[in-house]
Amino acid sequence: MVSLVFGLAQACSVPVYRYAISQWDVDAYRLVVFQKAPLTAAQNKIIDDMKALFPKNNGNRSGRAQSLEVQVMSPDDSAAKQYGMVIKDYAKLPFPWAALMFPKSNAVPIPVWAGVLDSLPAKTLAASPARETLHKRLLAGETAVWVFVESGDKAKDETALKMLDGGLKQSRDSLKLPVIAKQDREQLGSIADGLKLSFSVVKISRTDPKEAQFLKMLLYSERGLGAFEKEPLAFPVFGRGRILYTLAGKGINVKNIREANGFLTGPCACTIKDENPGKDILTAYSWDAANSKIVVAQSNGAPMLRSMSSGQQCETNKNDLTASQQKARE
Amino acid sequence: MKARKASFIGSALMTGLASLIGFQSASANDWPQWRYDDHRSGVTTEQLPAQLNLQWVHEYPAPSPAWDNQKEEYVYGGPGVRQPQMVSFDIGYQPIVVGDYMYFGSNTNDCITMIQVSTGAELHRFYAAGPIRFAPIAKNGEIIFGADDGCMYALSATDLSLIVKIDLAPYGRKVMGNDRMVSIWPVRGGAVMSSGGADSNCVYFACGLYAFEGTGIFCYDVTTGARKWLNDGSGMKYTINPHSTADGYNGVAPQGYLCLADSGKLLIPNGRAVPACFDRATGKMLYYKLGQTSGGGYGVTSSGNYFYNMATSCNLSTGASSGSTPAQYNVNNLQITAGGVVYAADTGAKSVSGGSFSATVDGIPASIVAANGHLIVTTTTGKIYCYGADSVANPVDYPYQTVNPPVDGTTSFAQQVLANCSYKQGGKGICLVIGLSDGRLCEEMTLQSDLTVIGIDPDQNKIDAIRARLDKEGMYGQKVQLLCGDILSAGLPPYFASLILSENIASGFSKASDNESIRSYIATMYGMLRPFGGEMILQADQGLFNDAISARGLKSAQVSMVSGYTLCQKVGALPGSADWNCQMANASHTNFVKDSLVKGPLGVLWFGGSSDNINNGMNSRHGHGSTEQVAAGHYYMSGQQKLRCVDAYTGRLLWEHSIVNFGEFSDFTEHEAGQSQLGDNFVSLANQVYALGDHDINQPPKQCLVLDPATGATVNTITMPDSLGGWGLLSVIDSFIVATSEPLKFDKDTIVPPGGNGYVYWYSGTAGPVPIGIGGVSTMNAAFAQHLVVFNRFTGAMVWNYKAEKGFYNLSVASGNGKVFAIDKTSKATIGYIDRMGMVDTVAGASPKVKAFDLHTGNMLWADSVNAFARYLAYSPDYDILLEGSRNSSDVMTGDISANKMIAFNGTTGAVQWTTTASYYGGPYVLNDTVIYTQNGNSFGAIDLKTGNWHGMQFGLTNKTTAAYSYRHYGCNYGLGAVNLIAVRSGSGSYLPITPTSIDGTINMGGFKTGCTPSLVPADGILTNSEYTRTCSCNYQVQTSAAFVYNPQVETWMLNQGYATKFATQGGKLTNVGICLGAPGDHRDTTGTMWCEYPYGEDAAGFTGYSIPFSITVTPIDSSMNYFRHHSVSIGGNMKFVGASGVENASSVVVKMIYDSLSGTTVIPTPVTTENYTVSLVFMEPNLNAKVGDRVFDVAVNGNTVLSGYDIVQDAGSPNVSVVKTFSGIPVTGTLTVTLSPKAGKPILCGFSAKQQM
């Protein structure tokens, strides 16, 4: 009988959260500069300064140098048609102007920020207090940091926050980390070391101007969250600043919190990032820091994972392809 | 069969091209071709007067562009995201100027017009047999141009008299194209002539629009009249399509103005795709980077080592894109330079300016020409403005004027005809008039109805006179088109005529010399009649019709006498065809129709109908609206706010019915589940169309509309009782509507985009907030419903309803044999979403179940609470088997089970007949009698319906039985099945031939992309592709609706992925194989032999996994060995698809008949034994000038000389004709060797087959 059953996407006994911080590059946000004339040296410096905020990925697994891509173009360029909505909405801005766009995989057509290039708030876009806290805690080995977005209704917020605290404690007490399989330890080396169950909460207000851009990233991480603007929201963030999904209002309960944490601490059933849930946050921090408590696998020695194109791939089933075809496509 | 020379040269008058008639030659101040010169620079040294004044204005009929959406940029993705005009080559007249004369072609009245520039006076017109869409060229006192009729014309520049007409198309086949009757090879490659240099006497043309139908690139020497070269072998090759990783067969599909470039290059625009580059001297293709998504469009200019394809600049040496185009080279920026002064029109503005000159014009400028002291501007409204130095107080105004047709006896005769024919269809359709007298009936039919008329008569003089008269009446071209020829040989397509009449039956039947000839006429006309009521009304003896019907076996014909005329009607559907009534074909969800007429080879029947060619107003591709439906010769598709009905046989828009928010749940540009999760929102039957009615955003409709298929008018409404909420799924079976109602609601309020800044998160074309889809609230809202409701569809009365315990998956509701089946279950995704967003789960509780109900009573027949794992049901009424499964796709609701399990129930008892698990068992299933074709991603398999076991099929190469499976390549949609094929997207439009004993590889119809929702629908005897890529920016060559019909002349090339595995695991011994040398792909002939291409791997990405699974070695005689290829329609003889290509100057071809290695696959060892084979060798002489004795060689097979002193020309009778030489009893011991030994010239071998003798 001909073998028609092809292998499933690679699985791994390393917990999702650890595999993610070790192996999954951050999806790149895009700083798009629209110009009608060559940029001046001063304007180029603004862009360079922004780029300088973002460290390079050591692993370079996806081929992306940074979690920020910069594109400079005329709005008349064919490449600009993907930004047609933004160009139209900000048509009154004087050139050059810029827009910080979500990663392509988010498929969000509006910008995180847009304005004249000279007033680019580079540091605000790249970082905020809450994101800095997230980075430190995740790199310190925390399983997940839950971002709690207040609704503004004090009673609702207190109830939900209490529920969140209780849920995290219950997760810590009840969840168990997977046993690392021998072949995974051989392949992935020490990234499976130092695993722990550790959760914490970062609280932000919907009206905090320092977190305005971060809030936008959260609220556009899942469709339809606008319907819950009067509800407290909780976002489990893991890996290199990846939002798993949203809990809202009464959905912030022990069961759901445990379920989210259970996914993050469970074995990585599919190691291909794009086949896992979540949306990335823009952070101008290094996730490859050598002095962190997380040992990040480097490209040399670590297995190179297949990179899946995002956005374009409709239904191509990679499992249908022979190895040579798959190689050709990659 | 004609030789290629005869096909293409076609006329000894070609030497007329060389004639000089004393007309002045082009000077530096002329404007002799589009954008002035061969590089299409738009730059002339002509110094125009500083002060330009309006001299005259001419108004001509408004242009009728091929692509009527191209008059302006159109929205394709979202607010402000616009698609550039990539095929707007004929939105306005494109004149040239020589001396004091201007010439331009018309796509409205099909003529070349000559105007005196100094006065504006019109001097002459010349009519072609189809629209003229590109500017002519002026050369040696001649005006040379091509038309959609597939012909190249050369006219005298002094009076537009015809010098020569050359039929470029290799055969006379015609199709309805852009709502006109045109050649299948229309001249859409606008001619270019060299401005100087070695090829200064050359003109270049290109024709053919669909790559898979073949295309031709031509070079003629106008001084000798000789064709220098023809490249007709670039139409199909394996390549990357204009969508990342979408590989398939595709090729050159010329559409746009040809352009010459430095280094002897010729650039051929390919419509919306990037240009191809050819060697000017030889016609050899240098590169064609079809997969390059940057660039594309009809206009190419070149300068130095770059060419500019609309907005993209490219490296001339490589074709690689290298940035954006400077404004002066972008033909969309209407701009020329004359004497250093730039004259330009702003995009969309109704004005032209340059230097101190500026002028406002009526309409958007379409062309600017500077020549001999004049600036000429044309507009999209048909105006031509001429500016010059003289100050003219009252510029001459030449308005467009027509004369009234006469009122005479024909007027009342036409009234009588219309009164006596049953044709209605809202008055729309095509009337064919065979045999003309004065053309009066043609014009009266259009005057008294909305019919368009095509008249045909063999008398060219008569045709010319009638064309001129009808043109004066403003009727020629768009309303009445006249063809010169005989109906028997005119190559008109099937099914296009709603009505056939005659003015002069004797002229129409001019070649009818006996009864058999008359039968041929009647049978030919009958073939052209539209099914479902097409009529012939002719002044001919009824007995002749009865005789022809009987003798020729004309099916479904009814003959009667009406007012002294014989009326012959084509009643009902084509025998052997079937309708596709809903998303899954029918209420049983077989995803299959018993239509045996739709089969390969498939050729174009029509393309680009009269409605919006890219289906503006329809849902965007990723929203997954309902699959197009085809019933009783109409096809239907759902739009954002409307239901559209189109004639499936001509592409003509019949009607649209506005329905508020009709496509709400599938109106997205991002990937959404859409109707593939929600079920149908309309169902199309022959006599009634059902469509869910108006509704508010995020609210289910309350009414189901019953529409008249003929007019789209509402004839009834069926209202869902208030207690049952609004409508969910809609399906129809027998006398019943089976519906779901009160779709489960999990959202709170209308969705408001975050931020409240006025952005609409997902663009829909509707104002205000819009629902969201997959993974979000709204898709889940409508994916399940709380009630199953059955109505009598004729009375509208509710028969029964049943409340779900949890919720019915809409797409699980399948019916048949008096039973209704459904899955009562809530999805994991929905439960999870409800839960984490803090909503109340109103459906928690009972366990999931598969349920069966009596259709007539609603009584539950059985329920299975153990096996309800999926969301999709399909039922075989023939065998009373219900299948449960899922679809593995990123375009369905997230979180559901993947396609790794299938369960078969007895439909009557609910007993599980079999269960199986494998990753291969995906849906939607194609239920073809006892075979279930499964599909999972790109893989197809075949399962036995009764057992669940793999279906064994014959593997042609070894004549052994193997598990049946095949592949397609890349595409969002899934396959739809008919008796002979599965239609699916595979890089481009494609199908997989199937028989009871085989499933073949993929055959691409390259050149267009099909929808993410399945849009290739096999039904009513044709394969319809209603354009469903709206909003897509992938630059496939042609973006339009089309239909395809069986045509054995059409080339098909197949990709047989998986052959290597099948071969290796079947014992690895070739028992029946053909080798097609130089061919672009594999081909199964009519005897069942699979001809495998060699050499393989023409694809750009090196997909070696698709290669043939056995070893071939071709040994050259010397380094001059080369492979050649032509299109098979351009050669004669037998086995043309093999003979069209081959290898020249090879000494031997060795085929290893035993297979023994395949990486990664266990190979079953095959004993090497000696068997006798029958070997057939195929030869064709490709050199049109070759004579007997030029090429002579011996041929040996496995050492035995089978042909001695073989001369192809002598054997075939002429070059360009393929011949087959068959030899039996050839002993083969593991290897087959064909040896070629030259005696004169270089030997040629096109291919050979080897069949083991049993």
PDB file of C-alpha atoms in Angstrom, chain B residues 997-1185:
ATOM      1  CA  THR B 997     -10.612   3.580 -13.369  1.00  0.00           C
ATOM      2  CA  SER B 998      -8.334   6.548 -12.935  1.00  0.00           C
ATOM      3  CA  ILE B 999      -7.747   9.969 -11.494  1.00  0.00           C
ATOM      4  CA  ASP B1000      -5.240  11.875 -13.531  1.00  0.00           C
ATOM      5  CA  GLY B1001      -2.847  14.667 -12.790  1.00  0.00           C
ATOM      6  CA  THR B1002      -3.581  18.355 -12.975  1.00  0.00           C
ATOM      7  CA  ILE B1003      -4.391  20.107 -16.227  1.00  0.00           C
ATOM      8  CA  ASN B1004      -3.989  23.846 -15.987  1.00  0.00           C
ATOM      9  CA  MET B1005      -5.964  26.381 -17.909  1.00  0.00           C
ATOM     10  CA  GLY B1006      -3.251  28.929 -17.424  1.00  0.00           C
ATOM     11  CA  GLY B1007      -3.758  32.647 -17.667  1.00  0.00           C
ATOM     12  CA  PHE B1008      -6.353  33.282 -15.037  1.00  0.00           C
ATOM     13  CA  LYS B1009      -6.850  32.721 -11.368  1.00  0.00           C
ATOM     14  CA  THR B1010      -9.961  31.176  -9.920  1.00  0.00           C
ATOM     15  CA  GLY B1011     -11.599  32.199  -6.701  1.00  0.00           C
ATOM     16  CA  CYS B1012     -10.886  31.266  -3.132  1.00  0.00           C
ATOM     17  CA  THR B1013     -14.474  30.225  -3.100  1.00  0.00           C
ATOM     18  CA  PRO B1014     -14.752  27.536  -5.771  1.00  0.00           C
ATOM     19  CA  SER B1015     -15.599  29.381  -8.949  1.00  0.00           C
ATOM     20  CA  LEU B1016     -15.021  26.732 -11.605  1.00  0.00           C
ATOM     21  CA  VAL B1017     -18.429  25.110 -11.731  1.00  0.00           C
ATOM     22  CA  PRO B1018     -19.092  22.117 -13.995  1.00  0.00           C
ATOM     23  CA  ALA B1019     -22.739  22.219 -14.998  1.00  0.00           C
ATOM     24  CA  ASP B1020     -25.124  22.561 -17.912  1.00  0.00           C
ATOM     25  CA  GLY B1021     -22.548  21.062 -20.265  1.00  0.00           C
ATOM     26  CA  ILE B1022     -19.875  23.680 -19.665  1.00  0.00           C
ATOM     27  CA  LEU B1023     -17.336  24.703 -17.070  1.00  0.00           C
ATOM     28  CA  THR B1024     -18.175  28.190 -15.888  1.00  0.00           C
ATOM     29  CA  ASN B1025     -15.690  30.435 -14.161  1.00  0.00           C
ATOM     30  CA  SER B1026     -17.497  33.403 -12.742  1.00  0.00           C
ATOM     31  CA  GLU B1027     -14.699  35.771 -11.853  1.00  0.00           C
ATOM     32  CA  TYR B1028     -14.269  35.533  -8.124  1.00  0.00           C
ATOM     33  CA  THR B1029     -10.930  37.153  -7.477  1.00  0.00           C
ATOM     34  CA  ARG B1030     -12.281  40.648  -6.953  1.00  0.00           C
ATOM     35  CA  THR B1031      -9.980  42.641  -4.702  1.00  0.00           C
ATOM     36  CA  CYS B1032      -7.055  40.436  -5.722  1.00  0.00           C
ATOM     37  CA  SER B1033      -3.952  42.221  -6.903  1.00  0.00           C
ATOM     38  CA  CYS B1034      -2.221  39.078  -8.150  1.00  0.00           C
ATOM     39  CA  ASN B1035      -1.303  40.027 -11.675  1.00  0.00           C
ATOM     40  CA  TYR B1036      -2.563  37.027 -13.591  1.00  0.00           C
ATOM     41  CA  GLN B1037      -2.838  37.871 -17.266  1.00  0.00           C
ATOM     42  CA  VAL B1038      -6.609  37.907 -17.570  1.00  0.00           C
ATOM     43  CA  GLN B1039      -9.065  38.727 -14.826  1.00  0.00           C
ATOM     44  CA  THR B1040     -12.569  38.077 -16.013  1.00  0.00           C
ATOM     45  CA  SER B1041     -15.421  35.628 -16.075  1.00  0.00           C
ATOM     46  CA  ALA B1042     -15.330  32.935 -18.721  1.00  0.00           C
ATOM     47  CA  ALA B1043     -16.810  29.586 -19.666  1.00  0.00           C
ATOM     48  CA  PHE B1044     -15.207  26.555 -21.199  1.00  0.00           C
ATOM     49  CA  VAL B1045     -16.543  23.755 -23.307  1.00  0.00           C
ATOM     50  CA  TYR B1046     -15.250  20.445 -24.563  1.00  0.00           C
ATOM     51  CA  ASN B1047     -13.068  20.956 -27.612  1.00  0.00           C
ATOM     52  CA  PRO B1048     -10.753  18.194 -28.820  1.00  0.00           C
ATOM     53  CA  GLN B1049      -8.555  20.714 -30.662  1.00  0.00           C
ATOM     54  CA  VAL B1050      -7.328  22.293 -27.462  1.00  0.00           C
ATOM     55  CA  GLU B1051      -3.915  21.321 -26.129  1.00  0.00           C
ATOM     56  CA  THR B1052      -3.812  19.926 -22.619  1.00  0.00           C
ATOM     57  CA  TRP B1053      -0.643  19.501 -20.603  1.00  0.00           C
ATOM     58  CA  MET B1054      -0.737  17.603 -17.393  1.00  0.00           C
ATOM     59  CA  LEU B1055       1.325  17.531 -14.263  1.00  0.00           C
ATOM     60  CA  ASN B1056       1.590  14.035 -12.809  1.00  0.00           C
ATOM     61  CA  GLN B1057       2.955  14.528  -9.357  1.00  0.00           C
ATOM     62  CA  GLY B1058       3.128  11.237  -7.555  1.00  0.00           C
ATOM     63  CA  TYR B1059       3.888   9.190 -10.626  1.00  0.00           C
ATOM     64  CA  ALA B1060       7.311   8.312  -9.326  1.00  0.00           C
ATOM     65  CA  THR B1061       5.862   6.838  -6.157  1.00  0.00           C
ATOM     66  CA  LYS B1062       3.169   4.953  -7.997  1.00  0.00           C
ATOM     67  CA  PHE B1063       5.651   3.587 -10.459  1.00  0.00           C
ATOM     68  CA  ALA B1064       8.124   2.425  -7.883  1.00  0.00           C
ATOM     69  CA  THR B1065       5.512   0.684  -5.810  1.00  0.00           C
ATOM     70  CA  GLN B1066       3.850  -1.065  -8.717  1.00  0.00           C
ATOM     71  CA  GLY B1067       6.713  -3.221  -9.717  1.00  0.00           C
ATOM     72  CA  GLY B1068       8.437  -0.513 -11.683  1.00  0.00           C
ATOM     73  CA  LYS B1069       7.994  -1.910 -15.179  1.00  0.00           C
ATOM     74  CA  LEU B1070       6.709   0.213 -18.013  1.00  0.00           C
ATOM     75  CA  THR B1071       4.057  -1.567 -20.020  1.00  0.00           C
ATOM     76  CA  ASN B1072       2.400   1.373 -21.751  1.00  0.00           C
ATOM     77  CA  VAL B1073       4.185   4.669 -22.076  1.00  0.00           C
ATOM     78  CA  GLY B1074       4.730   7.519 -24.487  1.00  0.00           C
ATOM     79  CA  ILE B1075       7.637   9.922 -24.600  1.00  0.00           C
ATOM     80  CA  CYS B1076       6.854  13.430 -25.784  1.00  0.00           C
ATOM     81  CA  LEU B1077      10.163  15.090 -26.685  1.00  0.00           C
ATOM     82  CA  GLY B1078      10.276  18.854 -26.179  1.00  0.00           C
ATOM     83  CA  ALA B1079       6.704  18.991 -24.892  1.00  0.00           C
ATOM     84  CA  PRO B1080       5.849  21.196 -21.925  1.00  0.00           C
ATOM     85  CA  GLY B1081       3.987  18.518 -19.988  1.00  0.00           C
ATOM     86  CA  ASP B1082       2.394  15.100 -19.938  1.00  0.00           C
ATOM     87  CA  HIS B1083      -0.599  14.221 -22.058  1.00  0.00           C
ATOM     88  CA  ARG B1084      -3.006  11.288 -22.036  1.00  0.00           C
ATOM     89  CA  ASP B1085      -4.123  10.393 -25.534  1.00  0.00           C
ATOM     90  CA  THR B1086      -7.500   9.074 -26.531  1.00  0.00           C
ATOM     91  CA  THR B1087      -6.311   5.468 -26.312  1.00  0.00           C
ATOM     92  CA  GLY B1088      -5.292   5.917 -22.709  1.00  0.00           C
ATOM     93  CA  THR B1089      -1.545   6.081 -23.186  1.00  0.00           C
ATOM     94  CA  MET B1090       0.170   8.613 -20.976  1.00  0.00           C
ATOM     95  CA  TRP B1091       2.768  10.578 -22.909  1.00  0.00           C
ATOM     96  CA  CYS B1092       5.432  11.888 -20.584  1.00  0.00           C
ATOM     97  CA  GLU B1093       7.356  15.030 -21.340  1.00  0.00           C
ATOM     98  CA  TYR B1094      11.098  15.039 -21.823  1.00  0.00           C
ATOM     99  CA  PRO B1095      13.147  16.955 -20.987  1.00  0.00           C
ATOM    100  CA  TYR B1096      11.219  17.891 -17.891  1.00  0.00           C
ATOM    101  CA  GLY B1097      11.785  20.587 -15.378  1.00  0.00           C
ATOM    102  CA  GLU B1098      11.073  23.673 -17.433  1.00  0.00           C
ATOM    103  CA  ASP B1099       9.709  25.196 -14.267  1.00  0.00           C
ATOM    104  CA  ALA B1100      11.646  28.073 -12.851  1.00  0.00           C
ATOM    105  CA  ALA B1101      11.837  26.731  -9.330  1.00  0.00           C
ATOM    106  CA  GLY B1102      13.323  23.343 -10.090  1.00  0.00           C
ATOM    107  CA  PHE B1103      10.432  21.183  -8.948  1.00  0.00           C
ATOM    108  CA  THR B1104      12.199  18.003  -9.872  1.00  0.00           C
ATOM    109  CA  GLY B1105       9.767  15.974  -7.808  1.00  0.00           C
ATOM    110  CA  TYR B1106       7.301  16.233 -10.647  1.00  0.00           C
ATOM    111  CA  SER B1107       9.542  14.596 -13.174  1.00  0.00           C
ATOM    112  CA  ILE B1108       8.810  11.333 -14.891  1.00  0.00           C
ATOM    113  CA  PRO B1109       9.881   8.393 -12.764  1.00  0.00           C
ATOM    114  CA  PHE B1110      12.142   6.623 -15.190  1.00  0.00           C
ATOM    115  CA  SER B1111      15.425   7.273 -16.848  1.00  0.00           C
ATOM    116  CA  ILE B1112      15.713   8.743 -20.332  1.00  0.00           C
ATOM    117  CA  THR B1113      18.987   9.521 -22.043  1.00  0.00           C
ATOM    118  CA  VAL B1114      19.101  11.602 -25.202  1.00  0.00           C
ATOM    119  CA  THR B1115      22.488  11.554 -26.907  1.00  0.00           C
ATOM    120  CA  PRO B1116      23.323  14.401 -29.285  1.00  0.00           C
ATOM    121  CA  ILE B1117      25.061  13.974 -32.595  1.00  0.00           C
ATOM    122  CA  ASP B1118      26.793  17.260 -31.959  1.00  0.00           C
ATOM    123  CA  SER B1119      26.279  20.481 -30.048  1.00  0.00           C
ATOM    124  CA  SER B1120      23.623  21.666 -32.460  1.00  0.00           C
ATOM    125  CA  MET B1121      21.051  19.291 -30.998  1.00  0.00           C
ATOM    126  CA  ASN B1122      18.023  21.275 -29.989  1.00  0.00           C
ATOM    127  CA  TYR B1123      14.441  20.860 -28.932  1.00  0.00           C
ATOM    128  CA  PHE B1124      11.690  22.694 -30.777  1.00  0.00           C
ATOM    129  CA  ARG B1125       8.054  23.301 -30.055  1.00  0.00           C
ATOM    130  CA  HIS B1126       4.984  24.643 -31.821  1.00  0.00           C
ATOM    131  CA  HIS B1127       1.352  24.756 -30.876  1.00  0.00           C
ATOM    132  CA  SER B1128      -0.401  21.610 -32.008  1.00  0.00           C
ATOM    133  CA  VAL B1129      -3.272  23.449 -33.672  1.00  0.00           C
ATOM    134  CA  SER B1130      -0.822  24.898 -36.159  1.00  0.00           C
ATOM    135  CA  ILE B1131       0.307  21.550 -37.532  1.00  0.00           C
ATOM    136  CA  GLY B1132      -1.438  18.818 -39.440  1.00  0.00           C
ATOM    137  CA  GLY B1133      -1.448  15.048 -39.363  1.00  0.00           C
ATOM    138  CA  ASN B1134      -1.915  12.532 -36.605  1.00  0.00           C
ATOM    139  CA  MET B1135      -0.823  12.652 -32.968  1.00  0.00           C
ATOM    140  CA  LYS B1136      -0.389  16.385 -33.342  1.00  0.00           C
ATOM    141  CA  PHE B1137       0.278  17.027 -29.690  1.00  0.00           C
ATOM    142  CA  VAL B1138       3.349  14.806 -30.015  1.00  0.00           C
ATOM    143  CA  GLY B1139       4.334  15.985 -33.471  1.00  0.00           C
ATOM    144  CA  ALA B1140       4.239  19.649 -32.487  1.00  0.00           C
ATOM    145  CA  SER B1141       7.524  19.302 -30.615  1.00  0.00           C
ATOM    146  CA  GLY B1142      10.620  17.207 -30.857  1.00  0.00           C
ATOM    147  CA  VAL B1143      14.372  16.943 -30.868  1.00  0.00           C
ATOM    148  CA  GLU B1144      16.600  17.672 -33.842  1.00  0.00           C
ATOM    149  CA  ASN B1145      19.989  16.079 -34.306  1.00  0.00           C
ATOM    150  CA  ALA B1146      19.941  13.457 -31.590  1.00  0.00           C
ATOM    151  CA  SER B1147      21.652  10.160 -32.274  1.00  0.00           C
ATOM    152  CA  SER B1148      19.670   8.097 -29.809  1.00  0.00           C
ATOM    153  CA  VAL B1149      16.995   8.142 -27.149  1.00  0.00           C
ATOM    154  CA  VAL B1150      17.261   5.437 -24.495  1.00  0.00           C
ATOM    155  CA  VAL B1151      14.438   4.673 -22.072  1.00  0.00           C
ATOM    156  CA  LYS B1152      15.040   2.481 -19.067  1.00  0.00           C
ATOM    157  CA  MET B1153      11.856   0.418 -18.852  1.00  0.00           C
ATOM    158  CA  ILE B1154      12.554  -0.904 -15.347  1.00  0.00           C
ATOM    159  CA  TYR B1155      12.530   1.457 -12.440  1.00  0.00           C
ATOM    160  CA  ASP B1156      14.903   0.780  -9.589  1.00  0.00           C
ATOM    161  CA  SER B1157      15.563   3.859  -7.519  1.00  0.00           C
ATOM    162  CA  LEU B1158      13.543   6.457  -5.743  1.00  0.00           C
ATOM    163  CA  SER B1159      14.856   8.317  -2.767  1.00  0.00           C
ATOM    164  CA  GLY B1160      12.812   7.731   0.311  1.00  0.00           C
ATOM    165  CA  THR B1161      10.477   5.169  -1.204  1.00  0.00           C
ATOM    166  CA  THR B1162      10.647   1.432  -0.983  1.00  0.00           C
ATOM    167  CA  VAL B1163      11.049   0.087  -4.473  1.00  0.00           C
ATOM    168  CA  ILE B1164       9.675  -3.281  -5.317  1.00  0.00           C
ATOM    169  CA  PRO B1165      12.338  -5.122  -7.334  1.00  0.00           C
ATOM    170  CA  THR B1166      11.260  -5.985 -10.809  1.00  0.00           C
ATOM    171  CA  PRO B1167      12.668  -8.959 -12.646  1.00  0.00           C
ATOM    172  CA  VAL B1168      14.212  -8.059 -15.978  1.00  0.00           C
ATOM    173  CA  THR B1169      12.611 -10.194 -18.641  1.00  0.00           C
ATOM    174  CA  THR B1170      12.269  -9.907 -22.387  1.00  0.00           C
ATOM    175  CA  GLU B1171       8.844  -8.833 -23.659  1.00  0.00           C
ATOM    176  CA  ASN B1172       7.579  -7.844 -27.059  1.00  0.00           C
ATOM    177  CA  TYR B1173       6.373  -4.290 -27.470  1.00  0.00           C
ATOM    178  CA  THR B1174       4.550  -2.298 -30.114  1.00  0.00           C
ATOM    179  CA  VAL B1175       6.475   0.884 -30.748  1.00  0.00           C
ATOM    180  CA  SER B1176       5.000   3.939 -32.484  1.00  0.00           C
ATOM    181  CA  LEU B1177       7.376   6.652 -33.671  1.00  0.00           C
ATOM    182  CA  VAL B1178       6.139  10.204 -34.344  1.00  0.00           C
ATOM    183  CA  PHE B1179       7.841  12.593 -36.774  1.00  0.00           C
ATOM    184  CA  MET B1180       7.145  16.113 -38.066  1.00  0.00           C
ATOM    185  CA  GLU B1181       9.225  18.416 -40.256  1.00  0.00           C
ATOM    186  CA  PRO B1182       9.156  21.869 -38.593  1.00  0.00           C
ATOM    187  CA  ASN B1183      11.039  23.729 -41.313  1.00  0.00           C
ATOM    188  CA  LEU B1184       8.353  25.176 -43.577  1.00  0.00           C
ATOM    189  CA  ASN B1185      10.847  25.497 -46.414  1.00  0.00           C
TER     190      ASN B1185
END
